[in-house]
Short mmCIF file of N, CA and C in Angstrom, two decimals:
data_model
loop_
_atom_site.label_atom_id
_atom_site.label_comp_id
_atom_site.label_asym_id
_atom_site.label_seq_id
_atom_site.Cartn_x
_atom_site.Cartn_y
_atom_site.Cartn_z
N MET P 1 17.48 17.34 -5.14
CA MET P 1 17.93 17.54 -6.50
C MET P 1 17.72 16.28 -7.35
N ALA P 2 17.95 15.10 -6.77
CA ALA P 2 17.77 13.86 -7.53
C ALA P 2 16.33 13.70 -8.01
N GLN P 3 15.38 14.08 -7.16
CA GLN P 3 13.97 13.98 -7.56
C GLN P 3 13.66 14.93 -8.72
N GLU P 4 14.19 16.13 -8.64
CA GLU P 4 13.98 17.11 -9.71
C GLU P 4 14.55 16.60 -11.04
N LEU P 5 15.74 16.03 -10.99
CA LEU P 5 16.36 15.50 -12.21
C LEU P 5 15.59 14.29 -12.74
N ALA P 6 15.07 13.45 -11.87
CA ALA P 6 14.27 12.30 -12.30
C ALA P 6 13.00 12.77 -13.00
N ARG P 7 12.36 13.79 -12.46
CA ARG P 7 11.15 14.33 -13.09
C ARG P 7 11.46 14.87 -14.49
N LYS P 8 12.58 15.59 -14.61
CA LYS P 8 12.98 16.12 -15.92
C LYS P 8 13.24 15.00 -16.91
N GLN P 9 13.88 13.94 -16.44
CA GLN P 9 14.17 12.79 -17.30
C GLN P 9 12.86 12.16 -17.78
N LEU P 10 11.90 12.00 -16.89
CA LEU P 10 10.61 11.42 -17.26
C LEU P 10 9.85 12.29 -18.25
N GLU P 11 10.01 13.60 -18.14
CA GLU P 11 9.38 14.52 -19.09
C GLU P 11 10.07 14.43 -20.45
N GLN P 12 11.38 14.36 -20.43
CA GLN P 12 12.19 14.32 -21.65
C GLN P 12 12.02 13.00 -22.41
N PHE P 13 11.92 11.91 -21.66
CA PHE P 13 11.82 10.57 -22.25
C PHE P 13 10.64 9.83 -21.63
N PRO P 14 9.41 10.14 -22.05
CA PRO P 14 8.24 9.48 -21.46
C PRO P 14 8.31 7.96 -21.67
N PRO P 15 8.33 7.19 -20.60
CA PRO P 15 8.54 5.75 -20.73
C PRO P 15 7.48 5.02 -21.53
N ASP P 16 6.28 5.57 -21.62
CA ASP P 16 5.23 4.91 -22.39
C ASP P 16 5.47 5.00 -23.90
N GLN P 17 6.47 5.77 -24.33
CA GLN P 17 6.76 5.93 -25.75
C GLN P 17 7.92 5.03 -26.21
N PHE P 18 8.46 4.21 -25.33
CA PHE P 18 9.62 3.39 -25.66
C PHE P 18 9.39 1.93 -25.28
N ASP P 19 9.97 1.04 -26.07
CA ASP P 19 9.94 -0.38 -25.73
C ASP P 19 10.95 -0.67 -24.63
N ALA P 20 12.08 0.02 -24.66
CA ALA P 20 13.13 -0.15 -23.66
C ALA P 20 13.93 1.14 -23.57
N ILE P 21 14.53 1.36 -22.43
CA ILE P 21 15.43 2.49 -22.20
C ILE P 21 16.77 1.86 -21.84
N ILE P 22 17.76 2.00 -22.71
CA ILE P 22 19.01 1.27 -22.61
C ILE P 22 20.10 2.12 -21.97
N SER P 23 20.79 1.50 -21.02
CA SER P 23 21.96 2.12 -20.40
C SER P 23 23.17 1.23 -20.68
N ASN P 24 24.32 1.86 -20.91
CA ASN P 24 25.52 1.08 -21.14
C ASN P 24 26.52 1.22 -19.99
N ALA P 25 26.07 1.79 -18.89
CA ALA P 25 26.95 1.97 -17.72
C ALA P 25 26.27 1.37 -16.49
N GLY P 26 26.92 0.39 -15.87
CA GLY P 26 26.33 -0.33 -14.74
C GLY P 26 25.91 0.56 -13.59
N GLY P 27 26.76 1.51 -13.21
CA GLY P 27 26.44 2.39 -12.08
C GLY P 27 25.27 3.31 -12.38
N CYS P 28 25.29 3.90 -13.56
CA CYS P 28 24.19 4.79 -13.95
C CYS P 28 22.89 4.01 -14.08
N GLY P 29 22.99 2.85 -14.73
CA GLY P 29 21.80 2.01 -14.89
C GLY P 29 21.20 1.60 -13.57
N SER P 30 22.07 1.34 -12.60
CA SER P 30 21.59 0.96 -11.26
C SER P 30 20.76 2.08 -10.66
N HIS P 31 21.21 3.30 -10.80
CA HIS P 31 20.46 4.45 -10.27
C HIS P 31 19.18 4.67 -11.08
N LEU P 32 19.27 4.55 -12.40
CA LEU P 32 18.11 4.80 -13.25
C LEU P 32 16.96 3.84 -12.99
N LYS P 33 17.26 2.68 -12.43
CA LYS P 33 16.22 1.68 -12.17
C LYS P 33 15.51 1.90 -10.83
N HIS P 34 15.75 3.01 -10.18
CA HIS P 34 15.16 3.25 -8.86
C HIS P 34 14.37 4.56 -8.78
N TYR P 35 13.84 4.99 -9.91
CA TYR P 35 13.03 6.22 -9.90
C TYR P 35 11.77 6.03 -9.07
N HIS P 36 11.22 4.81 -9.03
CA HIS P 36 10.01 4.59 -8.24
C HIS P 36 10.24 4.91 -6.77
N LYS P 37 11.44 4.66 -6.27
CA LYS P 37 11.73 4.99 -4.88
C LYS P 37 11.87 6.49 -4.70
N LEU P 38 12.50 7.14 -5.66
CA LEU P 38 12.69 8.59 -5.58
C LEU P 38 11.36 9.35 -5.61
N LEU P 39 10.43 8.83 -6.41
CA LEU P 39 9.19 9.58 -6.65
C LEU P 39 7.95 8.88 -6.09
N ALA P 40 8.15 8.02 -5.12
CA ALA P 40 7.04 7.25 -4.54
C ALA P 40 5.97 8.15 -3.92
N ASP P 41 6.37 9.29 -3.41
CA ASP P 41 5.41 10.20 -2.75
C ASP P 41 4.89 11.30 -3.67
N ASP P 42 5.16 11.20 -4.96
CA ASP P 42 4.75 12.22 -5.92
C ASP P 42 3.66 11.65 -6.83
N PRO P 43 2.39 11.96 -6.54
CA PRO P 43 1.30 11.35 -7.32
C PRO P 43 1.35 11.69 -8.81
N ALA P 44 1.96 12.81 -9.17
CA ALA P 44 2.03 13.20 -10.58
C ALA P 44 3.06 12.38 -11.37
N TYR P 45 4.03 11.80 -10.68
CA TYR P 45 5.11 11.09 -11.36
C TYR P 45 5.26 9.62 -10.94
N ARG P 46 4.58 9.21 -9.88
CA ARG P 46 4.76 7.87 -9.33
C ARG P 46 4.56 6.77 -10.37
N ASP P 47 3.45 6.79 -11.10
CA ASP P 47 3.16 5.72 -12.06
C ASP P 47 4.16 5.72 -13.21
N ARG P 48 4.54 6.90 -13.69
CA ARG P 48 5.54 6.98 -14.76
C ARG P 48 6.88 6.44 -14.28
N ALA P 49 7.21 6.70 -13.01
CA ALA P 49 8.48 6.23 -12.46
C ALA P 49 8.51 4.71 -12.39
N VAL P 50 7.39 4.09 -12.02
CA VAL P 50 7.31 2.63 -11.98
C VAL P 50 7.50 2.05 -13.38
N LEU P 51 6.83 2.63 -14.36
CA LEU P 51 6.97 2.18 -15.75
C LEU P 51 8.39 2.39 -16.25
N TRP P 52 8.98 3.52 -15.90
CA TRP P 52 10.37 3.81 -16.26
C TRP P 52 11.29 2.70 -15.74
N ASP P 53 11.15 2.38 -14.47
CA ASP P 53 11.99 1.35 -13.86
C ASP P 53 11.87 0.01 -14.58
N GLU P 54 10.67 -0.32 -15.03
CA GLU P 54 10.45 -1.57 -15.75
C GLU P 54 11.14 -1.58 -17.11
N LYS P 55 11.27 -0.41 -17.71
CA LYS P 55 11.81 -0.33 -19.07
C LYS P 55 13.32 -0.08 -19.13
N VAL P 56 13.91 0.40 -18.05
CA VAL P 56 15.36 0.62 -18.07
C VAL P 56 16.06 -0.73 -18.06
N LYS P 57 16.95 -0.93 -19.02
CA LYS P 57 17.69 -2.18 -19.15
C LYS P 57 19.15 -1.86 -19.40
N ASP P 58 20.03 -2.65 -18.82
CA ASP P 58 21.43 -2.58 -19.20
C ASP P 58 21.54 -3.18 -20.59
N ILE P 59 22.48 -2.68 -21.39
CA ILE P 59 22.63 -3.17 -22.76
C ILE P 59 22.81 -4.69 -22.80
N HIS P 60 23.57 -5.24 -21.86
CA HIS P 60 23.78 -6.69 -21.84
C HIS P 60 22.49 -7.43 -21.52
N GLU P 61 21.75 -6.91 -20.57
CA GLU P 61 20.47 -7.50 -20.19
C GLU P 61 19.51 -7.50 -21.39
N TRP P 62 19.49 -6.39 -22.12
CA TRP P 62 18.59 -6.24 -23.26
C TRP P 62 19.00 -7.18 -24.40
N LEU P 63 20.31 -7.27 -24.67
CA LEU P 63 20.78 -8.15 -25.75
C LEU P 63 20.39 -9.60 -25.48
N ILE P 64 20.53 -10.03 -24.24
CA ILE P 64 20.14 -11.39 -23.88
C ILE P 64 18.62 -11.54 -24.01
N GLU P 65 17.88 -10.53 -23.56
CA GLU P 65 16.42 -10.57 -23.61
C GLU P 65 15.90 -10.70 -25.04
N ILE P 66 16.53 -10.00 -25.99
CA ILE P 66 16.05 -10.05 -27.37
C ILE P 66 16.64 -11.22 -28.16
N GLY P 67 17.54 -11.98 -27.51
CA GLY P 67 18.11 -13.15 -28.16
C GLY P 67 19.15 -12.82 -29.21
N VAL P 68 20.06 -11.93 -28.87
CA VAL P 68 21.12 -11.56 -29.81
C VAL P 68 21.85 -12.80 -30.30
N GLN P 69 22.19 -12.80 -31.58
CA GLN P 69 22.88 -13.92 -32.20
C GLN P 69 24.20 -13.44 -32.79
N PRO P 70 25.19 -14.31 -32.83
CA PRO P 70 26.45 -13.91 -33.46
C PRO P 70 26.25 -13.66 -34.94
N PRO P 71 27.09 -12.84 -35.54
CA PRO P 71 26.94 -12.57 -36.98
C PRO P 71 27.07 -13.85 -37.79
N ALA P 72 26.36 -13.90 -38.87
CA ALA P 72 26.35 -15.09 -39.72
C ALA P 72 27.44 -15.05 -40.79
N ASN P 73 28.30 -14.07 -40.76
CA ASN P 73 29.29 -13.92 -41.84
C ASN P 73 30.52 -14.81 -41.65
N HIS P 74 30.51 -15.63 -40.63
CA HIS P 74 31.62 -16.56 -40.37
C HIS P 74 32.96 -15.85 -40.27
N ALA P 75 32.96 -14.72 -39.62
CA ALA P 75 34.21 -14.00 -39.38
C ALA P 75 35.13 -14.86 -38.52
N PRO P 76 36.44 -14.65 -38.65
CA PRO P 76 37.36 -15.44 -37.83
C PRO P 76 37.10 -15.21 -36.34
N LEU P 77 37.26 -16.27 -35.57
CA LEU P 77 37.10 -16.14 -34.12
C LEU P 77 38.15 -15.19 -33.57
N GLN P 78 37.75 -14.44 -32.56
CA GLN P 78 38.67 -13.52 -31.91
C GLN P 78 38.73 -13.84 -30.43
N VAL P 79 39.89 -13.66 -29.84
CA VAL P 79 40.06 -13.85 -28.41
C VAL P 79 39.96 -12.47 -27.77
N VAL P 80 39.04 -12.33 -26.83
CA VAL P 80 38.85 -11.05 -26.15
C VAL P 80 38.81 -11.30 -24.65
N THR P 81 38.96 -10.22 -23.90
CA THR P 81 38.78 -10.31 -22.46
C THR P 81 37.64 -9.37 -22.07
N TYR P 82 36.95 -9.71 -21.02
CA TYR P 82 35.79 -8.93 -20.60
C TYR P 82 35.83 -8.75 -19.09
N HIS P 83 35.72 -7.51 -18.65
CA HIS P 83 35.66 -7.23 -17.22
C HIS P 83 34.22 -6.88 -16.88
N GLU P 84 33.62 -7.70 -16.05
CA GLU P 84 32.24 -7.49 -15.67
C GLU P 84 32.07 -6.25 -14.80
N SER P 85 31.04 -5.52 -15.02
CA SER P 85 30.72 -4.35 -14.21
C SER P 85 30.25 -4.79 -12.82
N CYS P 86 30.90 -4.28 -11.80
CA CYS P 86 30.50 -4.61 -10.42
C CYS P 86 29.08 -4.14 -10.14
N HIS P 87 28.72 -2.94 -10.62
CA HIS P 87 27.37 -2.44 -10.39
C HIS P 87 26.32 -3.27 -11.12
N LEU P 88 26.71 -3.87 -12.23
CA LEU P 88 25.76 -4.71 -12.94
C LEU P 88 25.40 -5.93 -12.10
N ALA P 89 26.41 -6.55 -11.50
CA ALA P 89 26.17 -7.74 -10.69
C ALA P 89 25.61 -7.40 -9.31
N HIS P 90 26.18 -6.41 -8.65
CA HIS P 90 25.80 -6.12 -7.27
C HIS P 90 24.70 -5.06 -7.15
N GLY P 91 24.75 -4.03 -7.98
CA GLY P 91 23.75 -2.96 -7.92
C GLY P 91 22.45 -3.34 -8.62
N GLN P 92 22.58 -3.97 -9.81
CA GLN P 92 21.39 -4.30 -10.58
C GLN P 92 20.99 -5.77 -10.45
N LYS P 93 21.86 -6.56 -9.82
CA LYS P 93 21.58 -8.00 -9.61
C LYS P 93 21.39 -8.75 -10.92
N ILE P 94 22.15 -8.35 -11.95
CA ILE P 94 22.08 -9.03 -13.24
C ILE P 94 23.15 -10.11 -13.27
N THR P 95 22.69 -11.35 -13.12
CA THR P 95 23.54 -12.52 -13.22
C THR P 95 22.69 -13.60 -13.87
N PRO P 96 23.16 -14.55 -14.57
CA PRO P 96 24.56 -14.85 -14.79
C PRO P 96 25.23 -13.79 -15.65
N SER P 97 26.47 -13.98 -15.83
CA SER P 97 27.32 -13.02 -16.51
C SER P 97 26.77 -12.61 -17.86
N PRO P 98 26.81 -11.30 -18.15
CA PRO P 98 26.45 -10.85 -19.50
C PRO P 98 27.38 -11.42 -20.56
N GLY P 99 28.50 -11.99 -20.12
CA GLY P 99 29.41 -12.62 -21.06
C GLY P 99 28.76 -13.75 -21.82
N SER P 100 27.60 -14.22 -21.34
CA SER P 100 26.89 -15.28 -22.07
C SER P 100 26.43 -14.78 -23.44
N CYS P 101 26.45 -13.46 -23.64
CA CYS P 101 26.14 -12.91 -24.98
C CYS P 101 27.13 -13.43 -26.01
N TRP P 102 28.35 -13.74 -25.55
CA TRP P 102 29.41 -14.10 -26.49
C TRP P 102 29.76 -15.57 -26.42
N ALA P 103 29.11 -16.31 -25.56
CA ALA P 103 29.46 -17.73 -25.39
C ALA P 103 29.04 -18.55 -26.59
#
């Protein structure tokens, strides 16, 4: 069933038509980055799956990659807390902390 759903996803969102495919959930993103393993034996989808895996990014990973900057409106500083996604660190191996977006 996972292979069938991956094929449908690739049909619905052809990876060659996007600069990035963004996920905001660590666990889901971890699975979405492994379509090449699911479809390695499928010649019709193998290459698309590899490209898909290259383009799937966690939102934090993508923000760091594009060089996100804090707003220039000089808003008052706010104190926040952030709980890192376990799947982001362990499943996707994204470290250092995405919290560097706010440092």
